[in-house]
Amino acid sequence: MKKFATYLVFSTCLLFLSLIGSAQGPKRNITLEDIWAKPTFRAKAINGLTSMKDGLTYTAFDYSRKKESLVKYEFATGKALDTLFHFSQLKVEGKSKAIWPDAYAFNPDETKMLVATETEHIYRHSTREEYYLLDLKTHGLTQLSKGGKQRYATFSPDGSKVAFMRDNDIFITELSSGKENRISTDGKINQIINGGTDWVYEEEFAFDVAFFWSPDGKKLAFYRFDESEVKEFSMNEYHDSLYPTEYRFKYPKAGEKNSTVQILMYDLTSKATKNMDVGAEKDQYIPRISWTADPNKLCIIRMNRLQNKMEMLLGDATSGKTQVILTKTSNTYVDIHEGEGNFFQFLPDNKRFLLWNDDDGFNHVYLYDLHGKQLCQITKGSWDVMKICGVDEKTNTLFYLSTESSPMERDLYSIHLDGSSKKKLSTRKGTNMPDFSEGMKYYINSHSDANTPAYITLNAANGNELRVLEDNRLLRTKLDSFNLSTKEFFQFTTSEGVSLNGWMMKPVNFDPNKKYPVFMTVYGGPGVNTVNDAWSPNPDMYWHHFLAEKGYIVVSVDNRGTGGRGRDFLKCTYRQLGNLESKDQIEAAKYLGGLAYVDKARIGIQGWSYGGYMSSLCITKGADYFKAAIAVAPVTNWRFYDSIYTERFMGLPQDNASGYDDNSPINHTKELKGKYLLIHGTADDNVHFQNTIEMITALVKTNKPFDMAIYPDKNHGIAGGYTRLHLFTKMTKFLDENL
């Protein structure tokens, strides 16, 4: 099954469709209530967009009718072909109320579905839910398991079984008999995990489902995490209790013990479990496993703890033996965190695979055989491939997104696997987000630019536009009724000769003869860009418009270490996070202060997470150039953050003490001159509240005044109810009083 991520963008495109308005009359100013309390800018989501196996049709939830339903559509025409079910039909025997489907997945012949409901989020990716089996012919609905909520329920390739995880163990249910088999038995909270990932793998290797059916459905490969020696982190929860309750979970900080990871193989015929050979070293990572087209061959990606060596192992699923077929090393780190796609992909011919890496200085796609021999470099040039979108095996054509036009843009290209016949398929300047159907016959493309919301089209694989799905005419009309500024791009060169990209929002009634305060917004972390020629669905964008309406010039600059500009620009911050990045943001403040219409004495900066780390460095190390700073959920010392992320960019703290300490904001509080607002949620499982506690300690020790806002029981997103309205009201007031 291939889920279309496009529905998220699609939902953004339907922003304001429930509202009727025109651009006539005086234009409105945005209010904070518009952004955070009212439905003024709320999206009407279209969920569950899924390509069918034929590659000609897709399904999507339809909420627009009187009866919510799942509808089957034809790609080429958009015609509704069939209603697969109405939500009201999803009734369980003995219950009067129908279940509400949060997600669904078809079995291989698309006659049955797994329907998930009552979803609970655990961390960023992981969830647990109740699964039901729906027969699309009879509309009979049966509960998958009565032993408690399940996680990650997945059909076997022949559709006769479903594997799922519960209580840190893996279960397989025989659908014909309903018999439930527990294939692992040692799962235990905060000790052993079978079939799922621990906290740090989920967060930093970005996956949570950790079991995988073989192509023939006769074996199940799965991860086993032994986190018994990983130190626990604890957080107090304050709500609805006379005495706070304590929540404890395993969180390996930089330099501390990680989980020991095994790859196990369960044979459904013999009911035996075998250990795959991942080597004798225990202190290592297994960031990916993947079946080849051969149901007896499993690929295992192995990395050393420093993440500067990556090996591809090909394993025999019967014997458990493995051999290394390819090794990649780096004097910094091997980047498997492409963010926008998969970094390797086996081809159906079972003879070749694609690998995305930066061997020539830029991220490109290479073709290898199964012995690890490079057959060719498919893409070439002084630009980065950002995503492998897929391969049409019949025409031997690769589809990919790249920054060939600009690091601020994303364009879709096709190219033959021998590197010939490259063709640019996208035609509009800005950012393209294609999502291909099964078989690569069609793709839904969401195009936008910095000042234009998404324009969504259905395209043939050759790029030809077949029809418009959403042109956002109503959204544009609605936006025209507000006093919105235009986002402009600019470049400048630092004193070190580095060219940096930025965007700027000027006040609507901008007067070049006046002097304006500047509000800089920053993230700045490795590989993450904020300067993109794309429409942002993030509500923060409307806050930036709100600030521009109030008379601020709003600016964002991508410093060194951000993505889309090749290996050297990305990895130059290695072992010294915060050093070059803060220098570049300080250089940006100097550049802006030199503009005739900027009041250089009134420059402020704000960031969240890594951005909070950056804003904290700027108000301390760059105290002469920033009058005020807001740090939301900031890292204040990399010693407090998790092992995988931190060590990838910094090495071990035992080997790089100065790298960790020289650019930690807690060690620079004595340099603080301006106003500083520190914000954190007490239930942040990602960047712990400990970071803010240590920052407060350092500020008090150096006798530096600061402002603070603490949000009880809120996680890294600090959201829920009126929380965001309260938070952004607080930040706005701080800026008004100090800039």
PDB file of C-alpha atoms in Angstrom, residues 177-332:
ATOM      1  CA  SER A 177      -9.410 -18.894  12.490  1.00  0.00           C
ATOM      2  CA  GLY A 178      -8.900 -15.752  14.542  1.00  0.00           C
ATOM      3  CA  LYS A 179      -6.076 -17.495  16.387  1.00  0.00           C
ATOM      4  CA  GLU A 180      -3.584 -15.071  17.893  1.00  0.00           C
ATOM      5  CA  ASN A 181       0.049 -16.187  18.195  1.00  0.00           C
ATOM      6  CA  ARG A 182       2.579 -14.328  20.317  1.00  0.00           C
ATOM      7  CA  ILE A 183       5.906 -14.725  18.551  1.00  0.00           C
ATOM      8  CA  SER A 184       8.012 -12.902  21.156  1.00  0.00           C
ATOM      9  CA  THR A 185       7.526 -13.206  24.893  1.00  0.00           C
ATOM     10  CA  ASP A 186      10.182 -11.132  26.658  1.00  0.00           C
ATOM     11  CA  GLY A 187       8.832  -7.644  25.959  1.00  0.00           C
ATOM     12  CA  LYS A 188       8.848  -5.394  28.994  1.00  0.00           C
ATOM     13  CA  ILE A 189       8.374  -1.644  29.382  1.00  0.00           C
ATOM     14  CA  ASN A 190      11.693   0.223  29.718  1.00  0.00           C
ATOM     15  CA  GLN A 191      13.645  -3.004  29.167  1.00  0.00           C
ATOM     16  CA  ILE A 192      12.880  -5.034  26.014  1.00  0.00           C
ATOM     17  CA  ILE A 193      11.086  -3.888  22.861  1.00  0.00           C
ATOM     18  CA  ASN A 194      10.180  -6.311  20.058  1.00  0.00           C
ATOM     19  CA  GLY A 195       8.827  -4.928  16.800  1.00  0.00           C
ATOM     20  CA  GLY A 196       8.988  -1.250  17.702  1.00  0.00           C
ATOM     21  CA  THR A 197      11.755   1.287  18.220  1.00  0.00           C
ATOM     22  CA  ASP A 198      13.090   2.926  21.346  1.00  0.00           C
ATOM     23  CA  TRP A 199      12.694   6.684  21.853  1.00  0.00           C
ATOM     24  CA  VAL A 200      15.943   7.743  20.216  1.00  0.00           C
ATOM     25  CA  TYR A 201      15.556   5.542  17.108  1.00  0.00           C
ATOM     26  CA  GLU A 202      12.027   6.827  16.607  1.00  0.00           C
ATOM     27  CA  GLU A 203      13.103  10.450  16.925  1.00  0.00           C
ATOM     28  CA  GLU A 204      16.420  10.410  15.081  1.00  0.00           C
ATOM     29  CA  PHE A 205      16.131   7.556  12.566  1.00  0.00           C
ATOM     30  CA  ALA A 206      12.491   8.548  11.939  1.00  0.00           C
ATOM     31  CA  PHE A 207      10.714   5.203  12.022  1.00  0.00           C
ATOM     32  CA  ASP A 208       8.649   3.398  14.594  1.00  0.00           C
ATOM     33  CA  VAL A 209       7.345   0.226  12.910  1.00  0.00           C
ATOM     34  CA  ALA A 210      10.148  -2.260  13.388  1.00  0.00           C
ATOM     35  CA  PHE A 211       8.871  -5.512  11.851  1.00  0.00           C
ATOM     36  CA  PHE A 212       8.748  -6.399   8.160  1.00  0.00           C
ATOM     37  CA  TRP A 213       7.075  -9.252   6.246  1.00  0.00           C
ATOM     38  CA  SER A 214       9.175 -11.135   3.693  1.00  0.00           C
ATOM     39  CA  PRO A 215       7.831 -10.838   0.123  1.00  0.00           C
ATOM     40  CA  ASP A 216       6.336 -14.340   0.297  1.00  0.00           C
ATOM     41  CA  GLY A 217       4.911 -13.837   3.778  1.00  0.00           C
ATOM     42  CA  LYS A 218       6.704 -16.853   5.218  1.00  0.00           C
ATOM     43  CA  LYS A 219       9.047 -14.892   7.481  1.00  0.00           C
ATOM     44  CA  LEU A 220       8.914 -11.804   9.655  1.00  0.00           C
ATOM     45  CA  ALA A 221      12.081  -9.794  10.305  1.00  0.00           C
ATOM     46  CA  PHE A 222      11.963  -7.616  13.399  1.00  0.00           C
ATOM     47  CA  TYR A 223      14.063  -5.428  15.685  1.00  0.00           C
ATOM     48  CA  ARG A 224      14.705  -6.301  19.306  1.00  0.00           C
ATOM     49  CA  PHE A 225      15.868  -3.437  21.539  1.00  0.00           C
ATOM     50  CA  ASP A 226      17.450  -4.201  24.883  1.00  0.00           C
ATOM     51  CA  GLU A 227      17.317  -0.843  26.656  1.00  0.00           C
ATOM     52  CA  SER A 228      17.785  -2.227  30.159  1.00  0.00           C
ATOM     53  CA  GLU A 229      21.117  -0.420  30.593  1.00  0.00           C
ATOM     54  CA  VAL A 230      19.935   2.884  29.116  1.00  0.00           C
ATOM     55  CA  LYS A 231      19.474   5.512  31.794  1.00  0.00           C
ATOM     56  CA  GLU A 232      15.960   6.690  32.518  1.00  0.00           C
ATOM     57  CA  PHE A 233      14.736  10.236  32.286  1.00  0.00           C
ATOM     58  CA  SER A 234      11.833  11.279  34.488  1.00  0.00           C
ATOM     59  CA  MET A 235       9.243  14.034  34.181  1.00  0.00           C
ATOM     60  CA  ASN A 236       6.545  15.110  36.601  1.00  0.00           C
ATOM     61  CA  GLU A 237       2.965  15.360  35.395  1.00  0.00           C
ATOM     62  CA  TYR A 238       0.905  17.903  37.311  1.00  0.00           C
ATOM     63  CA  HIS A 239      -2.638  17.904  35.985  1.00  0.00           C
ATOM     64  CA  ASP A 240      -5.605  16.343  37.798  1.00  0.00           C
ATOM     65  CA  SER A 241      -3.621  15.082  40.740  1.00  0.00           C
ATOM     66  CA  LEU A 242      -3.046  16.291  44.281  1.00  0.00           C
ATOM     67  CA  TYR A 243       0.435  14.812  44.076  1.00  0.00           C
ATOM     68  CA  PRO A 244       2.357  15.026  40.778  1.00  0.00           C
ATOM     69  CA  THR A 245       2.901  11.699  39.061  1.00  0.00           C
ATOM     70  CA  GLU A 246       6.249  10.655  37.635  1.00  0.00           C
ATOM     71  CA  TYR A 247       6.715   9.479  34.064  1.00  0.00           C
ATOM     72  CA  ARG A 248       9.931   7.601  33.339  1.00  0.00           C
ATOM     73  CA  PHE A 249      11.332   6.536  29.982  1.00  0.00           C
ATOM     74  CA  LYS A 250      14.671   5.480  28.552  1.00  0.00           C
ATOM     75  CA  TYR A 251      16.579   8.364  26.960  1.00  0.00           C
ATOM     76  CA  PRO A 252      20.271   7.980  26.034  1.00  0.00           C
ATOM     77  CA  LYS A 253      22.042  11.315  26.224  1.00  0.00           C
ATOM     78  CA  ALA A 254      25.259  12.083  24.348  1.00  0.00           C
ATOM     79  CA  GLY A 255      28.057   9.762  25.431  1.00  0.00           C
ATOM     80  CA  GLU A 256      25.759   7.512  27.486  1.00  0.00           C
ATOM     81  CA  LYS A 257      24.760   3.884  26.893  1.00  0.00           C
ATOM     82  CA  ASN A 258      22.405   3.105  24.014  1.00  0.00           C
ATOM     83  CA  SER A 259      20.106   0.147  23.519  1.00  0.00           C
ATOM     84  CA  THR A 260      21.634  -3.058  22.190  1.00  0.00           C
ATOM     85  CA  VAL A 261      19.872  -3.859  18.933  1.00  0.00           C
ATOM     86  CA  GLN A 262      19.341  -7.274  17.344  1.00  0.00           C
ATOM     87  CA  ILE A 263      17.616  -8.241  14.111  1.00  0.00           C
ATOM     88  CA  LEU A 264      15.582 -11.401  14.546  1.00  0.00           C
ATOM     89  CA  MET A 265      13.919 -13.599  11.940  1.00  0.00           C
ATOM     90  CA  TYR A 266      10.725 -15.502  12.702  1.00  0.00           C
ATOM     91  CA  ASP A 267       9.883 -18.429  10.426  1.00  0.00           C
ATOM     92  CA  LEU A 268       6.112 -18.977  10.275  1.00  0.00           C
ATOM     93  CA  THR A 269       6.497 -22.567   9.098  1.00  0.00           C
ATOM     94  CA  SER A 270       8.921 -23.840  11.724  1.00  0.00           C
ATOM     95  CA  LYS A 271       7.791 -21.245  14.318  1.00  0.00           C
ATOM     96  CA  ALA A 272      11.474 -20.743  15.115  1.00  0.00           C
ATOM     97  CA  THR A 273      13.199 -17.414  15.679  1.00  0.00           C
ATOM     98  CA  LYS A 274      16.743 -16.912  14.421  1.00  0.00           C
ATOM     99  CA  ASN A 275      19.247 -14.166  15.147  1.00  0.00           C
ATOM    100  CA  MET A 276      20.610 -12.365  12.085  1.00  0.00           C
ATOM    101  CA  ASP A 277      24.348 -11.757  12.255  1.00  0.00           C
ATOM    102  CA  VAL A 278      24.897  -8.019  12.655  1.00  0.00           C
ATOM    103  CA  GLY A 279      28.429  -8.410  14.004  1.00  0.00           C
ATOM    104  CA  ALA A 280      29.978  -8.712  17.428  1.00  0.00           C
ATOM    105  CA  GLU A 281      29.973  -4.981  18.182  1.00  0.00           C
ATOM    106  CA  LYS A 282      27.072  -4.060  20.459  1.00  0.00           C
ATOM    107  CA  ASP A 283      27.592  -0.295  20.513  1.00  0.00           C
ATOM    108  CA  GLN A 284      26.376   0.350  16.976  1.00  0.00           C
ATOM    109  CA  TYR A 285      23.250   1.324  15.057  1.00  0.00           C
ATOM    110  CA  ILE A 286      20.940  -0.526  12.674  1.00  0.00           C
ATOM    111  CA  PRO A 287      19.075   2.445  11.165  1.00  0.00           C
ATOM    112  CA  ARG A 288      17.331   0.469   8.393  1.00  0.00           C
ATOM    113  CA  ILE A 289      16.505  -3.035   7.241  1.00  0.00           C
ATOM    114  CA  SER A 290      14.782  -3.892   3.966  1.00  0.00           C
ATOM    115  CA  TRP A 291      13.818  -7.030   2.097  1.00  0.00           C
ATOM    116  CA  THR A 292      15.100  -7.450  -1.435  1.00  0.00           C
ATOM    117  CA  ALA A 293      12.842  -8.999  -4.076  1.00  0.00           C
ATOM    118  CA  ASP A 294      14.267 -12.367  -2.974  1.00  0.00           C
ATOM    119  CA  PRO A 295      12.182 -13.604   0.005  1.00  0.00           C
ATOM    120  CA  ASN A 296      15.307 -15.097   1.529  1.00  0.00           C
ATOM    121  CA  LYS A 297      17.523 -11.998   1.289  1.00  0.00           C
ATOM    122  CA  LEU A 298      17.362  -9.220   3.848  1.00  0.00           C
ATOM    123  CA  CYS A 299      19.427  -6.040   3.626  1.00  0.00           C
ATOM    124  CA  ILE A 300      20.669  -4.652   6.937  1.00  0.00           C
ATOM    125  CA  ILE A 301      22.209  -1.187   7.218  1.00  0.00           C
ATOM    126  CA  ARG A 302      24.837  -1.056   9.963  1.00  0.00           C
ATOM    127  CA  MET A 303      26.568   2.065  11.297  1.00  0.00           C
ATOM    128  CA  ASN A 304      29.226   2.596  13.929  1.00  0.00           C
ATOM    129  CA  ARG A 305      28.345   4.782  16.877  1.00  0.00           C
ATOM    130  CA  LEU A 306      30.107   7.844  15.432  1.00  0.00           C
ATOM    131  CA  GLN A 307      28.027   7.379  12.247  1.00  0.00           C
ATOM    132  CA  ASN A 308      31.042   7.955   9.993  1.00  0.00           C
ATOM    133  CA  LYS A 309      30.934   4.413   8.629  1.00  0.00           C
ATOM    134  CA  MET A 310      27.943   2.780   6.974  1.00  0.00           C
ATOM    135  CA  GLU A 311      27.848  -0.841   5.809  1.00  0.00           C
ATOM    136  CA  MET A 312      25.219  -2.635   3.772  1.00  0.00           C
ATOM    137  CA  LEU A 313      24.867  -6.254   4.812  1.00  0.00           C
ATOM    138  CA  LEU A 314      23.013  -8.843   2.749  1.00  0.00           C
ATOM    139  CA  GLY A 315      21.640 -11.564   4.983  1.00  0.00           C
ATOM    140  CA  ASP A 316      20.372 -15.081   4.392  1.00  0.00           C
ATOM    141  CA  ALA A 317      17.008 -15.284   6.165  1.00  0.00           C
ATOM    142  CA  THR A 318      17.267 -19.049   6.646  1.00  0.00           C
ATOM    143  CA  SER A 319      20.754 -19.298   8.125  1.00  0.00           C
ATOM    144  CA  GLY A 320      21.034 -15.815   9.587  1.00  0.00           C
ATOM    145  CA  LYS A 321      24.450 -15.358   7.986  1.00  0.00           C
ATOM    146  CA  THR A 322      25.324 -11.971   6.480  1.00  0.00           C
ATOM    147  CA  GLN A 323      28.003 -10.483   4.265  1.00  0.00           C
ATOM    148  CA  VAL A 324      29.053  -6.880   3.749  1.00  0.00           C
ATOM    149  CA  ILE A 325      28.409  -5.845   0.154  1.00  0.00           C
ATOM    150  CA  LEU A 326      29.139  -2.107   0.425  1.00  0.00           C
ATOM    151  CA  THR A 327      30.959   0.217   2.820  1.00  0.00           C
ATOM    152  CA  LYS A 328      30.794   4.015   2.921  1.00  0.00           C
ATOM    153  CA  THR A 329      32.988   6.152   5.180  1.00  0.00           C
ATOM    154  CA  SER A 330      33.273   9.877   5.869  1.00  0.00           C
ATOM    155  CA  ASN A 331      35.597  12.224   7.734  1.00  0.00           C
ATOM    156  CA  THR A 332      32.434  13.774   9.198  1.00  0.00           C
TER     157      THR A 332
END
